[in-house]
mmCIF file of C-alpha atoms in Angstrom:
data_model
loop_
_atom_site.group_PDB
_atom_site.id
_atom_site.type_symbol
_atom_site.label_atom_id
_atom_site.label_comp_id
_atom_site.label_asym_id
_atom_site.label_seq_id
_atom_site.Cartn_x
_atom_site.Cartn_y
_atom_site.Cartn_z
ATOM 1 C CA MET A 256 -18.452 -13.118 4.740
ATOM 2 C CA SER A 257 -19.428 -9.436 4.846
ATOM 3 C CA ILE A 258 -16.997 -6.631 5.570
ATOM 4 C CA ALA A 259 -18.874 -5.889 8.780
ATOM 5 C CA ASP A 260 -18.049 -9.341 10.128
ATOM 6 C CA GLN A 261 -14.280 -9.114 9.645
ATOM 7 C CA ARG A 262 -11.748 -8.735 12.472
ATOM 8 C CA THR A 263 -8.000 -8.306 12.336
ATOM 9 C CA ASP A 264 -7.085 -10.516 15.298
ATOM 10 C CA ALA A 265 -7.221 -14.304 15.328
ATOM 11 C CA GLU A 266 -10.558 -15.497 16.671
ATOM 12 C CA GLU A 267 -11.886 -18.977 17.285
ATOM 13 C CA ILE A 268 -15.632 -19.563 17.784
ATOM 14 C CA THR A 269 -16.308 -21.151 21.168
ATOM 15 C CA THR A 270 -19.451 -22.331 22.936
ATOM 16 C CA GLY A 271 -19.981 -21.153 26.503
ATOM 17 C CA PRO A 272 -22.619 -21.881 29.140
ATOM 18 C CA ALA A 273 -26.149 -22.343 27.907
ATOM 19 C CA GLY A 274 -24.899 -22.520 24.346
ATOM 20 C CA THR A 275 -23.645 -18.917 24.337
ATOM 21 C CA ARG A 276 -21.481 -18.361 21.292
ATOM 22 C CA GLY A 277 -18.368 -16.252 21.720
ATOM 23 C CA ARG A 278 -14.855 -15.949 20.396
ATOM 24 C CA ARG A 279 -11.535 -17.099 21.859
ATOM 25 C CA ARG A 280 -9.154 -14.377 20.829
ATOM 26 C CA ARG A 281 -5.444 -14.971 20.562
ATOM 27 C CA ALA A 282 -3.366 -12.474 22.511
ATOM 28 C CA ALA A 283 -1.533 -9.623 20.870
ATOM 29 C CA LEU A 284 2.074 -10.017 19.833
ATOM 30 C CA ILE A 285 4.396 -9.005 22.665
ATOM 31 C CA ALA A 286 5.765 -5.494 22.169
ATOM 32 C CA THR A 287 9.540 -5.942 22.115
ATOM 33 C CA PRO A 288 12.360 -4.058 20.365
ATOM 34 C CA LEU A 289 12.806 -7.076 18.087
ATOM 35 C CA LEU A 290 9.136 -6.841 17.056
ATOM 36 C CA VAL A 291 9.703 -3.176 16.182
ATOM 37 C CA VAL A 292 12.639 -4.225 13.991
ATOM 38 C CA GLY A 293 10.427 -6.912 12.463
ATOM 39 C CA VAL A 294 7.710 -4.370 11.672
ATOM 40 C CA ALA A 295 10.277 -2.022 10.095
ATOM 41 C CA LEU A 296 11.879 -4.770 7.980
ATOM 42 C CA ALA A 297 8.518 -6.200 6.909
ATOM 43 C CA ALA A 298 7.347 -2.718 5.879
ATOM 44 C CA THR A 299 10.556 -2.162 3.932
ATOM 45 C CA ASN A 300 9.697 -5.218 1.821
ATOM 46 C CA LEU A 301 6.184 -4.067 0.871
ATOM 47 C CA ARG A 302 7.279 -1.806 -2.016
ATOM 48 C CA PRO A 303 10.529 -2.998 -3.722
ATOM 49 C CA ALA A 304 8.648 -5.700 -5.649
ATOM 50 C CA VAL A 305 6.750 -2.858 -7.356
ATOM 51 C CA THR A 306 9.410 -0.169 -7.740
ATOM 52 C CA SER A 307 12.257 -2.505 -8.694
ATOM 53 C CA MET A 308 10.319 -3.787 -11.698
ATOM 54 C CA ALA A 309 9.144 -0.284 -12.600
ATOM 55 C CA SER A 310 12.712 1.043 -12.701
ATOM 56 C CA VAL A 311 13.715 -1.466 -15.431
ATOM 57 C CA LEU A 312 10.358 -1.705 -17.186
ATOM 58 C CA GLY A 313 11.771 -0.893 -20.616
ATOM 59 C CA GLU A 314 14.405 -3.635 -20.399
ATOM 60 C CA VAL A 315 11.791 -6.156 -19.257
ATOM 61 C CA ARG A 316 9.527 -5.265 -22.188
ATOM 62 C CA ASP A 317 12.347 -5.447 -24.750
ATOM 63 C CA ASP A 318 13.791 -8.702 -23.410
ATOM 64 C CA LEU A 319 10.416 -10.451 -23.322
ATOM 65 C CA GLY A 320 9.109 -8.894 -26.547
ATOM 66 C CA ALA A 321 6.031 -7.782 -24.623
ATOM 67 C CA SER A 322 3.357 -5.356 -25.782
ATOM 68 C CA THR A 323 2.364 -2.086 -24.123
ATOM 69 C CA ALA A 324 -0.915 -3.741 -23.094
ATOM 70 C CA TRP A 325 1.055 -6.476 -21.279
ATOM 71 C CA ILE A 326 3.151 -3.847 -19.494
ATOM 72 C CA SER A 327 -0.057 -2.060 -18.484
ATOM 73 C CA VAL A 328 -1.407 -5.275 -16.962
ATOM 74 C CA LEU A 329 1.904 -5.850 -15.162
ATOM 75 C CA THR A 330 1.764 -2.403 -13.535
ATOM 76 C CA ALA A 331 -1.880 -2.919 -12.497
ATOM 77 C CA VAL A 332 -1.470 -6.410 -10.977
ATOM 78 C CA PRO A 333 -0.078 -5.285 -7.569
ATOM 79 C CA THR A 334 -2.901 -2.846 -6.906
ATOM 80 C CA VAL A 335 -5.550 -5.443 -7.844
ATOM 81 C CA CYS A 336 -3.992 -7.862 -5.350
ATOM 82 C CA PHE A 337 -3.927 -5.201 -2.655
ATOM 83 C CA GLY A 338 -7.660 -4.691 -3.049
ATOM 84 C CA LEU A 339 -8.563 -8.372 -3.032
ATOM 85 C CA ALA A 340 -6.413 -9.157 -0.003
ATOM 86 C CA ALA A 341 -7.864 -6.308 2.058
ATOM 87 C CA ILE A 342 -10.977 -8.471 2.305
ATOM 88 C CA ALA A 343 -9.177 -11.835 2.609
ATOM 89 C CA ALA A 344 -6.393 -10.803 5.019
ATOM 90 C CA PRO A 345 -8.587 -10.335 8.136
ATOM 91 C CA TRP A 346 -9.940 -13.874 7.645
ATOM 92 C CA LEU A 347 -6.371 -15.196 7.374
ATOM 93 C CA GLY A 348 -5.391 -13.236 10.471
ATOM 94 C CA ARG A 349 -8.228 -14.826 12.439
ATOM 95 C CA ARG A 350 -7.315 -18.330 11.342
ATOM 96 C CA LEU A 351 -3.539 -18.157 11.834
ATOM 97 C CA GLY A 352 -2.996 -15.206 14.122
ATOM 98 C CA ALA A 353 -1.334 -12.012 12.938
ATOM 99 C CA GLY A 354 2.185 -13.305 13.626
ATOM 100 C CA ARG A 355 1.856 -16.457 11.531
ATOM 101 C CA ALA A 356 -0.173 -14.718 8.814
ATOM 102 C CA ILE A 357 2.499 -12.041 8.301
ATOM 103 C CA ALA A 358 5.191 -14.721 8.285
ATOM 104 C CA LEU A 359 3.224 -16.522 5.571
ATOM 105 C CA ALA A 360 2.933 -13.237 3.679
ATOM 106 C CA LEU A 361 6.716 -12.728 3.707
ATOM 107 C CA ALA A 362 7.262 -16.326 2.580
ATOM 108 C CA VAL A 363 4.780 -15.889 -0.296
ATOM 109 C CA LEU A 364 6.445 -12.598 -1.252
ATOM 110 C CA THR A 365 9.876 -14.262 -1.366
ATOM 111 C CA ALA A 366 8.558 -17.112 -3.508
ATOM 112 C CA GLY A 367 6.896 -14.682 -5.933
ATOM 113 C CA LEU A 368 10.060 -12.600 -6.317
ATOM 114 C CA VAL A 369 11.980 -15.729 -7.296
ATOM 115 C CA LEU A 370 9.241 -17.165 -9.518
ATOM 116 C CA ARG A 371 8.849 -14.094 -11.709
ATOM 117 C CA ILE A 372 12.438 -14.170 -12.991
ATOM 118 C CA VAL A 373 12.576 -17.792 -14.152
ATOM 119 C CA ASP A 374 10.637 -17.676 -17.439
ATOM 120 C CA GLY A 375 8.651 -15.656 -19.969
ATOM 121 C CA PRO A 376 5.877 -13.029 -19.865
ATOM 122 C CA TRP A 377 3.142 -15.145 -18.297
ATOM 123 C CA VAL A 378 5.451 -16.446 -15.558
ATOM 124 C CA VAL A 379 6.524 -12.863 -14.851
ATOM 125 C CA LEU A 380 2.858 -11.902 -14.475
ATOM 126 C CA GLY A 381 2.135 -14.938 -12.296
ATOM 127 C CA GLY A 382 5.145 -14.338 -10.080
ATOM 128 C CA THR A 383 4.216 -10.691 -9.707
ATOM 129 C CA PHE A 384 0.696 -11.719 -8.692
ATOM 130 C CA VAL A 385 2.098 -14.110 -6.059
ATOM 131 C CA ALA A 386 4.531 -11.498 -4.708
ATOM 132 C CA ALA A 387 1.808 -8.846 -4.616
ATOM 133 C CA ALA A 388 -0.508 -11.209 -2.730
ATOM 134 C CA GLY A 389 2.121 -11.503 -0.006
ATOM 135 C CA ILE A 390 2.546 -7.724 0.069
ATOM 136 C CA ALA A 391 -1.211 -7.220 0.275
ATOM 137 C CA ILE A 392 -1.577 -9.372 3.387
ATOM 138 C CA GLY A 393 1.134 -7.315 5.063
ATOM 139 C CA ASN A 394 -0.564 -4.065 3.990
ATOM 140 C CA VAL A 395 -3.634 -4.972 6.012
ATOM 141 C CA LEU A 396 -2.238 -6.900 8.992
ATOM 142 C CA ILE A 397 0.921 -5.003 9.954
ATOM 143 C CA PRO A 398 -0.977 -1.789 10.840
ATOM 144 C CA ALA A 399 -3.301 -3.952 12.959
ATOM 145 C CA VAL A 400 -0.282 -5.349 14.813
ATOM 146 C CA VAL A 401 0.976 -1.802 15.400
ATOM 147 C CA LYS A 402 -2.371 -0.711 16.851
ATOM 148 C CA GLU A 403 -2.801 -3.827 18.990
ATOM 149 C CA SER A 404 0.733 -4.414 20.278
ATOM 150 C CA PHE A 405 1.809 -0.793 20.744
ATOM 151 C CA PRO A 406 -1.365 0.962 21.987
ATOM 152 C CA HIS A 407 0.607 3.701 23.756
ATOM 153 C CA ALA A 408 3.041 4.335 20.906
ATOM 154 C CA ILE A 409 0.812 4.126 17.840
ATOM 155 C CA GLY A 410 2.064 7.392 16.347
ATOM 156 C CA ARG A 411 5.738 6.535 16.771
ATOM 157 C CA ILE A 412 5.487 2.953 15.485
ATOM 158 C CA THR A 413 3.198 4.032 12.632
ATOM 159 C CA GLY A 414 5.889 6.552 11.676
ATOM 160 C CA ILE A 415 8.454 3.748 11.623
ATOM 161 C CA TYR A 416 6.079 1.614 9.533
ATOM 162 C CA THR A 417 5.311 4.279 6.926
ATOM 163 C CA ALA A 418 8.979 5.341 6.820
ATOM 164 C CA GLY A 419 9.855 1.698 6.119
ATOM 165 C CA LEU A 420 7.358 1.649 3.259
ATOM 166 C CA ALA A 421 8.886 4.785 1.779
ATOM 167 C CA ALA A 422 12.453 3.579 2.255
ATOM 168 C CA GLY A 423 11.697 0.219 0.629
ATOM 169 C CA GLY A 424 10.092 1.853 -2.377
ATOM 170 C CA GLY A 425 13.018 4.246 -2.712
ATOM 171 C CA ILE A 426 15.843 1.744 -2.501
ATOM 172 C CA GLY A 427 14.008 -0.617 -4.841
ATOM 173 C CA ALA A 428 13.900 2.071 -7.513
ATOM 174 C CA ALA A 429 17.368 3.517 -6.889
ATOM 175 C CA LEU A 430 19.427 0.321 -6.637
ATOM 176 C CA THR A 431 17.826 -1.915 -9.248
ATOM 177 C CA PRO A 432 19.255 -0.163 -12.377
ATOM 178 C CA PRO A 433 22.897 -0.301 -11.157
ATOM 179 C CA MET A 434 22.330 -3.853 -9.883
ATOM 180 C CA GLU A 435 21.155 -4.751 -13.392
ATOM 181 C CA GLN A 436 24.653 -4.078 -14.746
ATOM 182 C CA LEU A 437 26.320 -5.783 -11.793
ATOM 183 C CA LEU A 438 24.167 -8.944 -11.885
ATOM 184 C CA GLY A 439 24.001 -9.399 -15.640
ATOM 185 C CA GLY A 440 20.481 -8.245 -16.470
ATOM 186 C CA TRP A 441 17.088 -7.317 -15.115
ATOM 187 C CA ARG A 442 16.324 -10.842 -13.868
ATOM 188 C CA GLY A 443 19.192 -10.861 -11.394
ATOM 189 C CA ALA A 444 18.519 -7.300 -10.272
ATOM 190 C CA VAL A 445 14.792 -7.860 -9.717
ATOM 191 C CA GLY A 446 15.237 -11.297 -8.163
ATOM 192 C CA ALA A 447 17.869 -10.074 -5.709
ATOM 193 C CA TRP A 448 15.171 -8.440 -3.610
ATOM 194 C CA ALA A 449 14.115 -11.922 -2.499
ATOM 195 C CA VAL A 450 17.185 -11.896 -0.232
ATOM 196 C CA LEU A 451 15.827 -8.878 1.661
ATOM 197 C CA SER A 452 12.378 -10.424 2.068
ATOM 198 C CA ALA A 453 13.900 -13.699 3.285
ATOM 199 C CA ALA A 454 15.915 -11.774 5.879
ATOM 200 C CA ALA A 455 12.757 -9.986 7.016
ATOM 201 C CA LEU A 456 11.018 -13.360 7.371
ATOM 202 C CA VAL A 457 13.780 -14.649 9.668
ATOM 203 C CA VAL A 458 13.641 -11.550 11.889
ATOM 204 C CA TRP A 459 9.842 -11.696 11.994
ATOM 205 C CA LEU A 460 9.842 -15.346 13.065
ATOM 206 C CA LEU A 461 12.227 -14.460 15.905
ATOM 207 C CA GLY A 462 10.383 -11.344 17.032
ATOM 208 C CA ALA A 463 6.681 -12.221 16.648
ATOM 209 C CA ARG A 464 5.653 -13.898 19.891
ATOM 210 C CA HIS A 465 2.100 -14.029 21.264
ATOM 211 C CA GLY A 466 1.322 -13.349 24.908
ATOM 212 C CA GLU A 467 -1.122 -15.351 27.024
ATOM 213 C CA ASP A 468 -4.461 -16.337 25.500
ATOM 214 C CA ARG A 469 -7.194 -13.764 26.165
ATOM 215 C CA GLY A 470 -9.788 -16.401 26.844
ATOM 216 C CA PRO A 471 -13.341 -16.608 25.519
ATOM 217 C CA VAL A 472 -15.224 -13.425 24.790
ATOM 218 C CA VAL A 473 -19.005 -13.555 24.598
ATOM 219 C CA ALA A 474 -20.381 -11.991 21.448
ATOM 220 C CA THR A 475 -22.318 -8.791 21.976
ATOM 221 C CA ALA A 476 -25.956 -8.535 21.029
ATOM 222 C CA GLY A 477 -27.304 -6.329 18.283
ATOM 223 C CA THR A 478 -26.279 -5.660 14.756
ATOM 224 C CA ARG A 479 -24.301 -2.828 13.248
ATOM 225 C CA ARG A 480 -25.298 -1.038 10.099
ATOM 226 C CA SER A 481 -23.011 -2.150 7.279
ATOM 227 C CA MET A 482 -20.344 0.284 6.122
ATOM 228 C CA LEU A 483 -21.670 -0.279 2.622
ATOM 229 C CA ARG A 484 -24.788 1.697 3.632
ATOM 230 C CA ARG A 485 -22.901 4.709 4.992
ATOM 231 C CA PRO A 486 -22.288 7.552 2.489
ATOM 232 C CA LEU A 487 -19.202 8.912 4.268
ATOM 233 C CA ALA A 488 -17.635 5.444 4.159
ATOM 234 C CA TRP A 489 -17.897 5.549 0.358
ATOM 235 C CA VAL A 490 -16.354 9.034 0.312
ATOM 236 C CA VAL A 491 -13.377 7.815 2.361
ATOM 237 C CA THR A 492 -13.093 4.713 0.170
ATOM 238 C CA ALA A 493 -13.131 6.718 -3.064
ATOM 239 C CA PHE A 494 -10.561 9.175 -1.690
ATOM 240 C CA PHE A 495 -8.282 6.317 -0.610
ATOM 241 C CA GLY A 496 -8.670 4.656 -4.007
ATOM 242 C CA LEU A 497 -7.830 7.809 -5.976
ATOM 243 C CA GLN A 498 -4.724 8.560 -3.921
ATOM 244 C CA ALA A 499 -3.646 4.942 -4.480
ATOM 245 C CA CYS A 500 -4.276 5.403 -8.217
ATOM 246 C CA VAL A 501 -1.934 8.425 -8.330
ATOM 247 C CA ALA A 502 0.735 6.675 -6.264
ATOM 248 C CA TYR A 503 0.822 3.501 -8.338
ATOM 249 C CA VAL A 504 0.781 5.347 -11.646
ATOM 250 C CA ALA A 505 3.842 7.233 -10.405
ATOM 251 C CA MET A 506 5.586 4.096 -9.152
ATOM 252 C CA GLY A 507 4.704 2.103 -12.252
ATOM 253 C CA TRP A 508 5.309 4.634 -15.032
ATOM 254 C CA LEU A 509 7.409 7.628 -13.905
ATOM 255 C CA SER A 510 10.761 5.994 -14.615
ATOM 256 C CA GLU A 511 9.702 4.895 -18.105
ATOM 257 C CA LEU A 512 8.221 8.327 -18.867
ATOM 258 C CA LEU A 513 11.396 10.162 -17.872
ATOM 259 C CA PHE A 514 13.632 7.708 -19.730
ATOM 260 C CA SER A 515 11.610 8.201 -22.913
ATOM 261 C CA GLU A 516 12.125 11.960 -22.536
ATOM 262 C CA GLY A 517 15.920 11.683 -22.498
ATOM 263 C CA VAL A 518 16.703 11.105 -18.826
ATOM 264 C CA SER A 519 19.241 8.314 -18.274
ATOM 265 C CA ARG A 520 17.964 5.023 -16.902
ATOM 266 C CA THR A 521 19.991 5.449 -13.695
ATOM 267 C CA ASP A 522 18.782 9.018 -13.106
ATOM 268 C CA ALA A 523 15.193 7.996 -13.855
ATOM 269 C CA GLY A 524 15.494 5.272 -11.220
ATOM 270 C CA LEU A 525 16.905 7.787 -8.744
ATOM 271 C CA MET A 526 14.013 10.159 -9.414
ATOM 272 C CA LEU A 527 11.549 7.349 -8.828
ATOM 273 C CA ALA A 528 13.413 6.573 -5.617
ATOM 274 C CA LEU A 529 13.203 10.209 -4.589
ATOM 275 C CA ILE A 530 9.400 10.315 -4.636
ATOM 276 C CA SER A 531 9.399 7.392 -2.177
ATOM 277 C CA LEU A 532 12.255 8.615 0.016
ATOM 278 C CA ILE A 533 10.596 12.004 0.521
ATOM 279 C CA GLY A 534 7.887 10.059 2.335
ATOM 280 C CA ILE A 535 10.312 9.204 5.164
ATOM 281 C CA PRO A 536 10.538 12.685 6.733
ATOM 282 C CA LEU A 537 6.927 13.411 5.804
ATOM 283 C CA SER A 538 5.837 10.290 7.729
ATOM 284 C CA PHE A 539 7.371 11.667 10.920
ATOM 285 C CA VAL A 540 6.196 15.264 10.472
ATOM 286 C CA VAL A 541 2.836 15.547 8.669
ATOM 287 C CA PRO A 542 0.601 12.908 10.341
ATOM 288 C CA PRO A 543 1.398 13.906 13.971
ATOM 289 C CA ILE A 544 0.474 17.508 13.147
ATOM 290 C CA ALA A 545 -2.432 17.024 10.743
ATOM 291 C CA LEU A 546 -4.160 14.188 12.600
ATOM 292 C CA ARG A 547 -4.280 16.188 15.831
ATOM 293 C CA GLN A 548 -6.273 18.947 14.166
ATOM 294 C CA LYS A 549 -10.033 19.063 13.930
ATOM 295 C CA SER A 550 -10.043 18.901 10.122
ATOM 296 C CA GLN A 551 -7.524 17.381 7.734
ATOM 297 C CA SER A 552 -9.135 18.816 4.588
ATOM 298 C CA GLY A 553 -6.644 21.647 4.068
ATOM 299 C CA TRP A 554 -3.649 19.347 4.475
ATOM 300 C CA ILE A 555 -5.047 16.850 1.985
ATOM 301 C CA VAL A 556 -5.818 19.479 -0.651
ATOM 302 C CA GLY A 557 -2.469 21.210 -0.159
ATOM 303 C CA LEU A 558 -0.479 18.010 -0.617
ATOM 304 C CA ALA A 559 -2.566 16.954 -3.620
ATOM 305 C CA CYS A 560 -1.886 20.352 -5.220
ATOM 306 C CA CYS A 561 1.810 19.433 -5.270
ATOM 307 C CA SER A 562 0.977 16.293 -7.262
ATOM 308 C CA LEU A 563 -1.168 18.297 -9.656
ATOM 309 C CA VAL A 564 1.623 20.814 -10.354
ATOM 310 C CA ALA A 565 4.066 17.937 -10.928
ATOM 311 C CA VAL A 566 1.769 16.177 -13.392
ATOM 312 C CA LEU A 567 1.100 19.378 -15.331
ATOM 313 C CA GLY A 568 4.845 20.026 -15.409
ATOM 314 C CA LEU A 569 5.495 16.548 -16.783
ATOM 315 C CA ALA A 570 2.860 17.150 -19.459
ATOM 316 C CA VAL A 571 4.203 20.546 -20.558
ATOM 317 C CA ALA A 572 7.973 20.265 -20.048
ATOM 318 C CA PRO A 573 8.995 16.837 -18.691
ATOM 319 C CA ALA A 574 12.728 17.240 -19.338
ATOM 320 C CA ALA A 575 12.922 20.868 -18.153
ATOM 321 C CA ALA A 576 12.918 20.141 -14.412
ATOM 322 C CA PRO A 577 12.536 16.381 -13.833
ATOM 323 C CA TRP A 578 14.023 16.562 -10.326
ATOM 324 C CA LEU A 579 11.500 19.253 -9.347
ATOM 325 C CA TRP A 580 8.580 17.242 -10.728
ATOM 326 C CA SER A 581 9.827 14.213 -8.755
ATOM 327 C CA VAL A 582 10.076 16.201 -5.517
ATOM 328 C CA LEU A 583 6.564 17.593 -5.948
ATOM 329 C CA LEU A 584 5.163 14.129 -6.665
ATOM 330 C CA GLY A 585 6.879 12.803 -3.542
ATOM 331 C CA VAL A 586 5.381 15.558 -1.402
ATOM 332 C CA GLY A 587 1.967 14.979 -2.952
ATOM 333 C CA MET A 588 2.093 11.298 -2.075
ATOM 334 C CA GLY A 589 2.231 12.375 1.574
ATOM 335 C CA VAL A 590 -1.563 12.068 1.502
ATOM 336 C CA PHE A 591 -1.187 8.293 1.992
ATOM 337 C CA PRO A 592 -0.604 8.353 5.790
ATOM 338 C CA LEU A 593 -3.387 10.920 6.065
ATOM 339 C CA GLY A 594 -5.636 8.492 4.192
ATOM 340 C CA LEU A 595 -4.885 5.850 6.817
ATOM 341 C CA GLY A 596 -5.412 8.374 9.610
ATOM 342 C CA VAL A 597 -8.750 9.563 8.248
ATOM 343 C CA ILE A 598 -10.034 5.983 8.412
ATOM 344 C CA ALA A 599 -9.472 6.008 12.194
ATOM 345 C CA LEU A 600 -10.659 9.581 12.766
ATOM 346 C CA ARG A 601 -13.975 9.177 10.965
ATOM 347 C CA THR A 602 -15.046 6.240 13.188
ATOM 348 C CA ARG A 603 -16.130 6.113 16.832
ATOM 349 C CA GLU A 604 -15.253 2.512 17.748
ATOM 350 C CA VAL A 605 -12.409 0.103 17.013
ATOM 351 C CA SER A 606 -14.841 -2.302 15.335
ATOM 352 C CA GLU A 607 -15.966 0.480 12.977
ATOM 353 C CA THR A 608 -12.323 1.327 12.241
ATOM 354 C CA THR A 609 -11.690 -2.272 11.239
ATOM 355 C CA ASP A 610 -14.767 -2.349 9.023
ATOM 356 C CA LEU A 611 -13.955 0.954 7.314
ATOM 357 C CA SER A 612 -10.309 -0.038 6.831
ATOM 358 C CA ALA A 613 -11.314 -3.270 5.117
ATOM 359 C CA MET A 614 -13.780 -1.416 2.893
ATOM 360 C CA ALA A 615 -11.467 1.493 2.046
ATOM 361 C CA GLN A 616 -8.451 -0.679 1.265
ATOM 362 C CA GLY A 617 -10.462 -3.402 -0.458
ATOM 363 C CA PHE A 618 -12.557 -1.318 -2.825
ATOM 364 C CA GLY A 619 -10.064 1.550 -2.815
ATOM 365 C CA TYR A 620 -7.135 -0.460 -4.148
ATOM 366 C CA LEU A 621 -9.360 -2.126 -6.730
ATOM 367 C CA LEU A 622 -10.388 1.346 -7.892
ATOM 368 C CA GLY A 623 -6.759 2.460 -7.887
ATOM 369 C CA ALA A 624 -5.721 -0.509 -10.020
ATOM 370 C CA GLY A 625 -7.416 1.011 -13.034
ATOM 371 C CA GLY A 626 -5.010 3.952 -13.014
ATOM 372 C CA PRO A 627 -1.746 2.258 -14.080
ATOM 373 C CA PHE A 628 -3.616 0.160 -16.642
ATOM 374 C CA LEU A 629 -5.469 3.073 -18.294
ATOM 375 C CA PHE A 630 -2.354 5.244 -18.144
ATOM 376 C CA GLY A 631 -0.434 2.648 -20.148
ATOM 377 C CA ILE A 632 -3.267 1.942 -22.570
ATOM 378 C CA LEU A 633 -3.601 5.644 -23.411
ATOM 379 C CA TYR A 634 0.144 5.904 -23.929
ATOM 380 C CA GLY A 635 0.097 2.928 -26.281
ATOM 381 C CA ALA A 636 -2.895 4.257 -28.206
ATOM 382 C CA THR A 637 -1.609 7.817 -28.656
ATOM 383 C CA GLY A 638 2.143 7.234 -28.808
ATOM 384 C CA GLY A 639 2.711 10.037 -26.284
ATOM 385 C CA TRP A 640 2.260 10.852 -22.622
ATOM 386 C CA THR A 641 -0.001 13.930 -22.795
ATOM 387 C CA ALA A 642 -3.377 12.160 -22.781
ATOM 388 C CA SER A 643 -2.279 9.862 -19.949
ATOM 389 C CA LEU A 644 -1.028 12.782 -17.868
ATOM 390 C CA MET A 645 -4.226 14.769 -18.426
ATOM 391 C CA LEU A 646 -6.216 11.775 -17.203
ATOM 392 C CA LEU A 647 -4.005 11.629 -14.117
ATOM 393 C CA ALA A 648 -4.519 15.365 -13.521
ATOM 394 C CA ALA A 649 -8.292 14.822 -13.595
ATOM 395 C CA VAL A 650 -7.916 12.006 -11.055
ATOM 396 C CA ILE A 651 -5.959 14.336 -8.745
ATOM 397 C CA VAL A 652 -8.659 17.008 -8.966
ATOM 398 C CA ALA A 653 -11.263 14.406 -7.977
ATOM 399 C CA GLU A 654 -8.946 13.226 -5.173
ATOM 400 C CA MET A 655 -8.785 16.799 -3.835
ATOM 401 C CA ALA A 656 -12.586 17.133 -3.781
ATOM 402 C CA LEU A 657 -13.142 13.790 -2.078
ATOM 403 C CA GLY A 658 -10.215 14.376 0.300
ATOM 404 C CA TRP A 659 -11.759 17.682 1.373
ATOM 405 C CA ALA A 660 -15.012 15.869 2.210
ATOM 406 C CA ALA A 661 -13.238 12.951 3.918
ATOM 407 C CA GLY A 662 -11.126 15.286 6.045
ATOM 408 C CA ARG A 663 -14.062 17.146 7.585
ATOM 409 C CA PRO A 664 -14.696 16.390 11.315
ATOM 410 C CA ARG A 665 -17.641 13.970 11.336
ATOM 411 C CA PHE A 666 -18.272 10.248 11.740
ATOM 412 C CA VAL A 667 -19.499 7.520 9.420
#
């Protein structure tokens, strides 16, 4: 199935009069306060599986006797899953409906969080892959639910969604190191996040209710040019992938980098939490302002500059001002909601938005997955962080150039 043929809502092929082929589309989830809570809780669970493991990465490596190459694979697995599921999730949403598909995603996430603490290195990798697959489905389908169920409050509910993402990433990083001491090791601390995802599943099952069936819709004639043939679509995709690369390098390696430079494990976890928590106020402030303007290029470059200064600071004097570097990284990661917004702004129709979103998240996350892996490989090969950080700085410069092009007011 091509990207151009994907849809985010559940559709069932029907046959109308004279053999006309159409689609019976399941109604949107009913917009209720409980659904808003469900969206917020589901979003909060889409990052702790990544940041909780990252905050105790050294203990995991030592306990399992794992190599640096294995750790590099572990940090890259979530982003690979995010890319693959961006293509698969719309199909799942059509078959099950968004409500059931997201419920399945939360159930898979819970199972993966439990699985990855029960055995050795390969089970940890497998469990992480399962958990990340659940996260990836939510990454794609929850924003579709927001757009479809809250058409007159997209900005407000999107702010709640992205704030939930940031909060989940922050608490996962901040609480896991102290929980490690309380629960007798990294397995208990990492596995405890399954309780939060199970709670989110219960709330989602209670709050996700479909309205009346929309009835059959006759397919429209004509064909659309594939997003794969549109140059601007590739620019947006590359920009989204590079910002994801920077974000997941930070989430996967910042805590370990700071700890190796003399920062305590608890403080390193708090600093990792800080870069996520800064995204909460940014989610409510930056997108409503930037996305109303004609061009987003200046905002994207300005935020990315903060990341660049932080990375250069970590390369030159990591222990001199670790809190400052963490704050700057957190501000720089504010490009993520702008990346989502640019996908909508660079398209004219909802169908094009869906196509570009699937392409940008699918190929973009796969591109971003190389960042954590190469960052770790360079660290293992050189025995220091400088080469890895210089590579990351180069990625940020490329992100700024592509973000400038993606933010200009034009359409794919």
